PDB file of C-alpha atoms in Angstrom:
ATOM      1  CA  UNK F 352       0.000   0.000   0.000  1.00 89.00           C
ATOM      2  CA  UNK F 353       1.000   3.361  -0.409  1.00 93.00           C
ATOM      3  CA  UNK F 354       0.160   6.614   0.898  1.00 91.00           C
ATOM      4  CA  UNK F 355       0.168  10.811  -0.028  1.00 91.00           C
ATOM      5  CA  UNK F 356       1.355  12.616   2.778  1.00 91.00           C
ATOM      6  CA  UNK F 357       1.629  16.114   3.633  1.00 91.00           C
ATOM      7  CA  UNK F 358       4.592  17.675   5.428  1.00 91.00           C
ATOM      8  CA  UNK F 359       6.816  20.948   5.721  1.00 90.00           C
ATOM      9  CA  UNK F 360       9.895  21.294   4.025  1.00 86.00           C
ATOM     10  CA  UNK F 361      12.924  23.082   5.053  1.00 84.00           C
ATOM     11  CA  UNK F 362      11.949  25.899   3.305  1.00 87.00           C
ATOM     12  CA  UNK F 363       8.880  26.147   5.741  1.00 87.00           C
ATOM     13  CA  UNK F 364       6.602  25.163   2.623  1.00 88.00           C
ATOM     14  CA  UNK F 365       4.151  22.519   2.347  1.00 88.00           C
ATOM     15  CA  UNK F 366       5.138  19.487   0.198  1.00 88.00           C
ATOM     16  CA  UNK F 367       3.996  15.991  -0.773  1.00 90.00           C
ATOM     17  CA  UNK F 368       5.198  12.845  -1.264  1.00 90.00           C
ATOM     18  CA  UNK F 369       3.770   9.256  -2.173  1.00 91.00           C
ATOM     19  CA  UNK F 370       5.447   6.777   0.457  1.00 92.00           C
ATOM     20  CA  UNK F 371       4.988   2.969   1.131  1.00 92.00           C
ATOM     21  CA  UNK F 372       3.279   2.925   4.009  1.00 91.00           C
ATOM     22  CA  UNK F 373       5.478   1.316   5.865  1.00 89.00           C
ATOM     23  CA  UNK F 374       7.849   4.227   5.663  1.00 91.00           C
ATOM     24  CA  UNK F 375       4.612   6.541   7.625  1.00 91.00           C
ATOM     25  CA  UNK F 376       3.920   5.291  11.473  1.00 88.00           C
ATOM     26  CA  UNK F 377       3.060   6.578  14.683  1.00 86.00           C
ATOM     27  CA  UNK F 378       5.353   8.183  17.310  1.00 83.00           C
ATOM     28  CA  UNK F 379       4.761   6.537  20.919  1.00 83.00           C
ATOM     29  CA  UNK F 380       5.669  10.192  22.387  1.00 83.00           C
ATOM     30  CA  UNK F 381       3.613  12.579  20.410  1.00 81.00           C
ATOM     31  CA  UNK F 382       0.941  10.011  18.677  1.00 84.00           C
ATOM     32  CA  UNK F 383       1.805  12.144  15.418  1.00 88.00           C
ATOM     33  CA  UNK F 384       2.255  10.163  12.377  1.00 92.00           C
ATOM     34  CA  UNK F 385       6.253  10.610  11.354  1.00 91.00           C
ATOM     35  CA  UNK F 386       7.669  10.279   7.707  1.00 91.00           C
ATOM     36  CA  UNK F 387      10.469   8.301   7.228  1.00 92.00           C
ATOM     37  CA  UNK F 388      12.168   9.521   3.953  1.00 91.00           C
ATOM     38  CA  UNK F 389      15.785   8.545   2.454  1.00 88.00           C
ATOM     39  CA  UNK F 390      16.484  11.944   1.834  1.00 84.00           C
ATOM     40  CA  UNK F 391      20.949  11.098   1.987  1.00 83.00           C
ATOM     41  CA  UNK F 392      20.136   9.746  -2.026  1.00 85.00           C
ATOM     42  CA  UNK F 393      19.805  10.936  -5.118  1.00 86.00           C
ATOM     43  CA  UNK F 394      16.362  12.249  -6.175  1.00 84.00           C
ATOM     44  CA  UNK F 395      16.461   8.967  -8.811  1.00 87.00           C
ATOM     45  CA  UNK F 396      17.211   6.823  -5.978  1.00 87.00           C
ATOM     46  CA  UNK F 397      14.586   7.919  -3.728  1.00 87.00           C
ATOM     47  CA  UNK F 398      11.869   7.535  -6.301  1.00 85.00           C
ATOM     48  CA  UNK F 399      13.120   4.193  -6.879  1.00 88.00           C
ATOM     49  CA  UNK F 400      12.856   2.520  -3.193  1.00 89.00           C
ATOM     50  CA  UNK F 401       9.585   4.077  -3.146  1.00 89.00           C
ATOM     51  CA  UNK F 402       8.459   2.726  -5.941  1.00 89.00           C
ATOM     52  CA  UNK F 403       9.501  -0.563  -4.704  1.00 87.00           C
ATOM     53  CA  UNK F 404       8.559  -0.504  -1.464  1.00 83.00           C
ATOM     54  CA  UNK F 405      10.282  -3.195  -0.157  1.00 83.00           C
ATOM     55  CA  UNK F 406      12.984  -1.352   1.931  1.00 83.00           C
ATOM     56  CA  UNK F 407      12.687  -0.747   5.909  1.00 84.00           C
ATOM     57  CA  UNK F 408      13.502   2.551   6.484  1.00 85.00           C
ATOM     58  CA  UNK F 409      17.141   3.156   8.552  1.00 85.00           C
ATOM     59  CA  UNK F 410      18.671   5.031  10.955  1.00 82.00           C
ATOM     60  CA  UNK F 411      19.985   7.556   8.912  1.00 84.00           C
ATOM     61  CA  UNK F 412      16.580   8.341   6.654  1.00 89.00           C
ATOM     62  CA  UNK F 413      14.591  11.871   7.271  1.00 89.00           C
ATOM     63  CA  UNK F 414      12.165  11.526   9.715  1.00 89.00           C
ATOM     64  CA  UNK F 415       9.377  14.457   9.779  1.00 89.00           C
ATOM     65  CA  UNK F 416       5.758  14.600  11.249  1.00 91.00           C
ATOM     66  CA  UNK F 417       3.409  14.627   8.385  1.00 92.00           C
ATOM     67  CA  UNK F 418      -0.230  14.461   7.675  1.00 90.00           C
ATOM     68  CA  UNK F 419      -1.942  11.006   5.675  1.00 91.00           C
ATOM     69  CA  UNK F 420      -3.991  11.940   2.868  1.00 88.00           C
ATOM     70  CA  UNK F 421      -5.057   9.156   1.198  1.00 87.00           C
ATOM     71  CA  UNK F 422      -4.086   5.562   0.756  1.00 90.00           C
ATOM     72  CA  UNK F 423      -3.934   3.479  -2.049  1.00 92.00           C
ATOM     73  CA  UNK F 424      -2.800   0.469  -3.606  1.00 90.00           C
ATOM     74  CA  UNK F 425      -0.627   0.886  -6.257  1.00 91.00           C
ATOM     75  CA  UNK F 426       2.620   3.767  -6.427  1.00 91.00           C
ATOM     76  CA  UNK F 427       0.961   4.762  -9.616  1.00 89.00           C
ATOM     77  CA  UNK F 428      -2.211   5.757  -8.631  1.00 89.00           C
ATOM     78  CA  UNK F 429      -1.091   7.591  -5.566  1.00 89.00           C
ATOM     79  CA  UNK F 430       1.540   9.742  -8.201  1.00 87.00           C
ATOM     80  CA  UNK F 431      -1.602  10.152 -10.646  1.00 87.00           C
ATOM     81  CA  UNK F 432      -3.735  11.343  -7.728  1.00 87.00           C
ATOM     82  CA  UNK F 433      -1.297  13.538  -6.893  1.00 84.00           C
ATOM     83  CA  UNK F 434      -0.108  14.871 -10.076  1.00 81.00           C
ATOM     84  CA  UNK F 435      -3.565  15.980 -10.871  1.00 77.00           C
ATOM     85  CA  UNK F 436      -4.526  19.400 -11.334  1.00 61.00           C
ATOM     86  CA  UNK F 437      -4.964  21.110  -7.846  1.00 52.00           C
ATOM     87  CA  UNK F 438      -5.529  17.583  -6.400  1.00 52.00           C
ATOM     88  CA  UNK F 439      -3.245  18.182  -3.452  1.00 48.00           C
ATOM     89  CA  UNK F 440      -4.773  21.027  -2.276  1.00 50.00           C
ATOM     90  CA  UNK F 441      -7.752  19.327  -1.750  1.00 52.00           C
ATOM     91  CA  UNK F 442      -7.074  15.604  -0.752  1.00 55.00           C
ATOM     92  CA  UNK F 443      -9.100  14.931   2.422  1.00 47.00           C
ATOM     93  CA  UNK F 444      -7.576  13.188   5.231  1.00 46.00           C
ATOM     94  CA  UNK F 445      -8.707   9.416   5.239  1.00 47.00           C
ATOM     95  CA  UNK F 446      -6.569   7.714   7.342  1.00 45.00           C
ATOM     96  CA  UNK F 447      -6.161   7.914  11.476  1.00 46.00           C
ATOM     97  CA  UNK F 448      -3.611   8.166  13.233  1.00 42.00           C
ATOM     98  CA  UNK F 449      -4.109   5.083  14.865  1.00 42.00           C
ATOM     99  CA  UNK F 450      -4.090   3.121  12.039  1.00 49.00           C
ATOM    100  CA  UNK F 451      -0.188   3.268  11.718  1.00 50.00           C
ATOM    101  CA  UNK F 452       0.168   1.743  14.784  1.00 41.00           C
ATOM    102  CA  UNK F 453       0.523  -1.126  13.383  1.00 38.00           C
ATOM    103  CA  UNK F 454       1.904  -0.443  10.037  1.00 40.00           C
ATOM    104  CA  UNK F 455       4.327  -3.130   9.131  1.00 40.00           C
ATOM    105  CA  UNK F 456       7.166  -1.917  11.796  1.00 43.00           C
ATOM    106  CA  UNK F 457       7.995   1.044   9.680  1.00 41.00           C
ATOM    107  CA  UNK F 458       9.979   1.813  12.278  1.00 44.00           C
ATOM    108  CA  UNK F 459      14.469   1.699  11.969  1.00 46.00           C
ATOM    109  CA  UNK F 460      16.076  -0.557  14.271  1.00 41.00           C
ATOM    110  CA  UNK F 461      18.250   1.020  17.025  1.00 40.00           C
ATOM    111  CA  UNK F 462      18.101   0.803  20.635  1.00 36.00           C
ATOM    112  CA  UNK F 463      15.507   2.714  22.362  1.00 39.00           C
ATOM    113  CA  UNK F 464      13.967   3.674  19.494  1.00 42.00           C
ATOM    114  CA  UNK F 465      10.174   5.780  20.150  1.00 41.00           C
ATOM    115  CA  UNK F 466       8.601   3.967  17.649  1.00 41.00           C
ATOM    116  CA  UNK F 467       7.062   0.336  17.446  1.00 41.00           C
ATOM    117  CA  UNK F 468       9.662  -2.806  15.898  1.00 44.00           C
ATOM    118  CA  UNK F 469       9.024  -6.113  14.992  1.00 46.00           C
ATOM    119  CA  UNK F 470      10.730  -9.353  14.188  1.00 45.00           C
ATOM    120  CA  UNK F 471      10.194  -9.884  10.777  1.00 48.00           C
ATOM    121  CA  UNK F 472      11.747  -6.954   9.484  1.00 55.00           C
ATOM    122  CA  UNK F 473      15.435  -8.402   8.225  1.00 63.00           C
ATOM    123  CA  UNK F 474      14.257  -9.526   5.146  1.00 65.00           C
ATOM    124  CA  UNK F 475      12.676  -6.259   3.822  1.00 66.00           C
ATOM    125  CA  UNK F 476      16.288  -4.487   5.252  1.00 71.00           C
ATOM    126  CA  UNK F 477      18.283  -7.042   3.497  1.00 75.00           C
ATOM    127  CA  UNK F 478      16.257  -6.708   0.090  1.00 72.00           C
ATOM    128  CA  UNK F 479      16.669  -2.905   0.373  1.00 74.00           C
ATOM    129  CA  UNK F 480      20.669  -3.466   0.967  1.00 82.00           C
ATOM    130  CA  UNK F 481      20.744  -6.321  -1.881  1.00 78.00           C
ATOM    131  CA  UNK F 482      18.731  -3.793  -4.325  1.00 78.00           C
ATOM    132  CA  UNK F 483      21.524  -0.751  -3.604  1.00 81.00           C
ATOM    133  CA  UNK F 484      24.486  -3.681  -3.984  1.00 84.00           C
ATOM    134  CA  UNK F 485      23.343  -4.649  -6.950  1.00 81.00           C
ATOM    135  CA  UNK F 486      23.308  -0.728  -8.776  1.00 81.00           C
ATOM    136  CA  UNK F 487      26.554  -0.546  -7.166  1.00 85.00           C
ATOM    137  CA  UNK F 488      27.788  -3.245  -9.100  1.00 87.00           C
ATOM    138  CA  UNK F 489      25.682  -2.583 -12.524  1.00 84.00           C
ATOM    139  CA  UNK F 490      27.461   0.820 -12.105  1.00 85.00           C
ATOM    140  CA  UNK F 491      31.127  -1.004 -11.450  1.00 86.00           C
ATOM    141  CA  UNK F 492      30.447  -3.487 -14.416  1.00 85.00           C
ATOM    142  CA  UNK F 493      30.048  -0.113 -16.726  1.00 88.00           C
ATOM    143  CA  UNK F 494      33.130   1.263 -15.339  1.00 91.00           C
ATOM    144  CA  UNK F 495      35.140  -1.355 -15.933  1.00 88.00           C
ATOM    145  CA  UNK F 496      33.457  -2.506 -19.288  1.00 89.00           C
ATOM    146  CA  UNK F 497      34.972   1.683 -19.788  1.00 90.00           C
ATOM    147  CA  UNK F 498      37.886   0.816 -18.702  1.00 89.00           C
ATOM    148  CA  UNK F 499      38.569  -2.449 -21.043  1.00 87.00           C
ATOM    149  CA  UNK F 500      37.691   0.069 -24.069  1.00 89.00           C
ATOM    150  CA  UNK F 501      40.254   2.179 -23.038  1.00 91.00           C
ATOM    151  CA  UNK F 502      43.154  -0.239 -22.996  1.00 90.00           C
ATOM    152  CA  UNK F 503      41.988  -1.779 -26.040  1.00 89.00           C
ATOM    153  CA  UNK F 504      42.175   2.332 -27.537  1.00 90.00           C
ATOM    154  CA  UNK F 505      45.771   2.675 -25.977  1.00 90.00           C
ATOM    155  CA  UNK F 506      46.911  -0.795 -27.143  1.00 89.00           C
ATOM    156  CA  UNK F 507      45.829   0.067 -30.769  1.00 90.00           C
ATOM    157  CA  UNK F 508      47.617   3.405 -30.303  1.00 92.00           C
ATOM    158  CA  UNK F 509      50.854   1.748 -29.020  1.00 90.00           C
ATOM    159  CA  UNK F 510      50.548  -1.011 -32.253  1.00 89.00           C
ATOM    160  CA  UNK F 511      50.699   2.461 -34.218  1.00 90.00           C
ATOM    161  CA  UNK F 512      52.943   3.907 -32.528  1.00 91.00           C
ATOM    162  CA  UNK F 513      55.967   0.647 -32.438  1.00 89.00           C
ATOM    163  CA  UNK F 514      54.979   0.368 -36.454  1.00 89.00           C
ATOM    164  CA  UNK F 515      56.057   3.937 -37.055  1.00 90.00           C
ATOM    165  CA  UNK F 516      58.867   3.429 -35.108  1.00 87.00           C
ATOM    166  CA  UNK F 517      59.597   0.472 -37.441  1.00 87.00           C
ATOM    167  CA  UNK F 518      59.453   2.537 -40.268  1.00 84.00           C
ATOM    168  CA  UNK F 519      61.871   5.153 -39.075  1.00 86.00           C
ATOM    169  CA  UNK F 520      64.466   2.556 -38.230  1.00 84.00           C
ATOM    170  CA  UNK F 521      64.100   1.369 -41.610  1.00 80.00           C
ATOM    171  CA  UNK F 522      64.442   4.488 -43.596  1.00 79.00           C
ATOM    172  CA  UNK F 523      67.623   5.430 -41.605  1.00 80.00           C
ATOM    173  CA  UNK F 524      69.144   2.087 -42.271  1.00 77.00           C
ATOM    174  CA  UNK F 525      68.152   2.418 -45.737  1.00 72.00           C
ATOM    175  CA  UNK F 526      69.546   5.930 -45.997  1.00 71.00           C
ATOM    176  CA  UNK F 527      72.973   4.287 -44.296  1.00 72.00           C
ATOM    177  CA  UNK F 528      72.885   1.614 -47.152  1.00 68.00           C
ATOM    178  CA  UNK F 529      72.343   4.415 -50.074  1.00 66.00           C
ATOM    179  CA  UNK F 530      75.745   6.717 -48.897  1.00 66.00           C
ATOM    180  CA  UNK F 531      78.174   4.482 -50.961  1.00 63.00           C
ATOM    181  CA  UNK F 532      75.769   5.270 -54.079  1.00 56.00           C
ATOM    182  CA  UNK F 533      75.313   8.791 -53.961  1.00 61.00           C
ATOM    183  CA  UNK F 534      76.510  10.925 -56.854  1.00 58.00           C
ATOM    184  CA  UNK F 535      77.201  14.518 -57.143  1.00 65.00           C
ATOM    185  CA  UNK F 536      76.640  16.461 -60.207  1.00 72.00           C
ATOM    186  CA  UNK F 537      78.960  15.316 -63.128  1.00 67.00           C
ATOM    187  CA  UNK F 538      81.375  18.450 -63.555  1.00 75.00           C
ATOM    188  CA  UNK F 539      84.280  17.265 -65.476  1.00 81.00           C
ATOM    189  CA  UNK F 540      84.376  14.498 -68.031  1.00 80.00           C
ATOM    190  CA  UNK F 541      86.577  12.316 -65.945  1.00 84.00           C
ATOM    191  CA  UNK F 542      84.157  12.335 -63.429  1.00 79.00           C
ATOM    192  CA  UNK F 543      81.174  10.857 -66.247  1.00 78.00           C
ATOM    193  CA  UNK F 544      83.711   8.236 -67.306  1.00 82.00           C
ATOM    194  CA  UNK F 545      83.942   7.020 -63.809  1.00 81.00           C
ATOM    195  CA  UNK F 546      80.081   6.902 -63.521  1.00 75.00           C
ATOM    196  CA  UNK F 547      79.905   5.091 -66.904  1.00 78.00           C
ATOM    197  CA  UNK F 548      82.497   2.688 -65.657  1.00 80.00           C
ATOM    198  CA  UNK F 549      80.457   2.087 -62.350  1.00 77.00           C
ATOM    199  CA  UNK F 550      77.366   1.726 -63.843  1.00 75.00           C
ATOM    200  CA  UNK F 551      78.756  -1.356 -66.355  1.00 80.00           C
ATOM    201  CA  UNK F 552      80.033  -2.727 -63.380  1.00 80.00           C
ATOM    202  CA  UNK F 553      77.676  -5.625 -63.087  1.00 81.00           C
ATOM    203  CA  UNK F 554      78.077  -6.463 -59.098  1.00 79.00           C
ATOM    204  CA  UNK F 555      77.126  -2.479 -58.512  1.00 73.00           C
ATOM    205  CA  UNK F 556      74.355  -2.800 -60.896  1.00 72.00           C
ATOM    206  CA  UNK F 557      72.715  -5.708 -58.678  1.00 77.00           C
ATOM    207  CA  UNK F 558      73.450  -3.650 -55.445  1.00 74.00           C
ATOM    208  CA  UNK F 559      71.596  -0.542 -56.190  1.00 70.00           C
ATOM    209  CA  UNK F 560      68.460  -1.684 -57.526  1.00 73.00           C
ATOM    210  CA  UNK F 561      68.519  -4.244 -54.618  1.00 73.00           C
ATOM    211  CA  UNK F 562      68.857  -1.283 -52.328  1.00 65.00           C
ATOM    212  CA  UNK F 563      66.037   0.786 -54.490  1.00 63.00           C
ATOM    213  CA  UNK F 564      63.533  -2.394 -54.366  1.00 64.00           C
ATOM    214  CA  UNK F 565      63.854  -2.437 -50.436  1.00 60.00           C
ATOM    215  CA  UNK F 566      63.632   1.522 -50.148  1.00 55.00           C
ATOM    216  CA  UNK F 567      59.979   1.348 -52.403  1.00 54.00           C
ATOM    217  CA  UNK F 568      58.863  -1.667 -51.007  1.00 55.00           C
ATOM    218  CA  UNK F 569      58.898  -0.023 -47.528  1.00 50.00           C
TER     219      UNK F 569
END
């Protein structure tokens, strides 16, 4: 079940809020129903355990007075009811206080705590822990699935990286083998006849276009 209830912000304002009802019960001091609200998550989260319901409220959850409005069975209808136009400044009061006595032991368990406990209780506190565990570890799995893309992105980048460095090393080397063939401009006729006689040679013939071959293939 699920209820609308009325309370005061900190701003001093009025405000609503659809809560399972055992998150609404009765203090033993002031016979005032009491909101318990897990105000320490996110907005997302807190719409979430209340739309589950399952969870027993804790220690460290909001508690504030607050006035029932109406009860109902579903978290759906109580957000249509009071998402409807000027709805909540009209919803009537159906439910006494009295009748959160015994609401499900909404209360947290501590020592000396004002409001009523029971023994059953564990389960719906362990399903609440269970449900936060488990979007702590859908939220790890991302991070790490995040993490494996970005190693596979750096190990790519290194394969690029080692291959260019390859390449360099194989340009000087091939630069190295290419000194004994350089010529300079022919500027005397001795010097052509010396080229001619080099290029007829048939063992520095096989040589440079060896060399060549290995320079383009690169």
């Amino acid at each position: 079940m699920f209820l609308i209830v009325e309370i005061v912000n900190d701003k001093g304002e009025k405000d609503w809020k659809v809560a399972p009802k055992r998150w609404v019960c009765t203090s033993k001091n002031t016979q005032r129903p009491v909101l318990f609200w897990p105000d320490e998550f996110s907005a997302e989260r807190q719409n979430q355990l209340a739309i589950e319901g399952t969870c027993k409220p804790l220690q460290s959850w909001m508690r504030r007075e607050c006035v029932v409005k109406q009860e109902f069975p579903t978290y759906e209808e109580a957000q249509n009811e009071l998402h409807a136009p000027l709805k909540h400044k009209e919803l009537i009061t159906e439910e006494e206080p009295e009748k959160l006595l015994n609401v499900e032991d909404a209360s947290v368990e501590s020592p000396g705590s004002p409001y009523a406990s029971g023994s059953g209780e564990d389960a719906s506190t362990l399903a609440c822990i269970k449900s936060m565990l488990q979007s702590l570890i859908t939220k790890s799995a991302q991070i790490e699935k995040q993490n494996d893309d970005v190693l596979q992105q750096n190990d790519l980048i290194e394969g690029v990286i080692s291959l260019m460095h390859k390449k360099v090393e194989s340009i000087e080397q091939n630069v190295v083998l290419m000194a004994p063939y350089k010529f300079d401009p022919m500027q005397t006729v001795e010097q052509l006849r010396e080229l001619n006689e080099k290029l007829n040679d048939i063992s520095f013939n096989a040589e440079l276009v060896n060399i060549n071959e290995t320079y383009w293939n690169w």
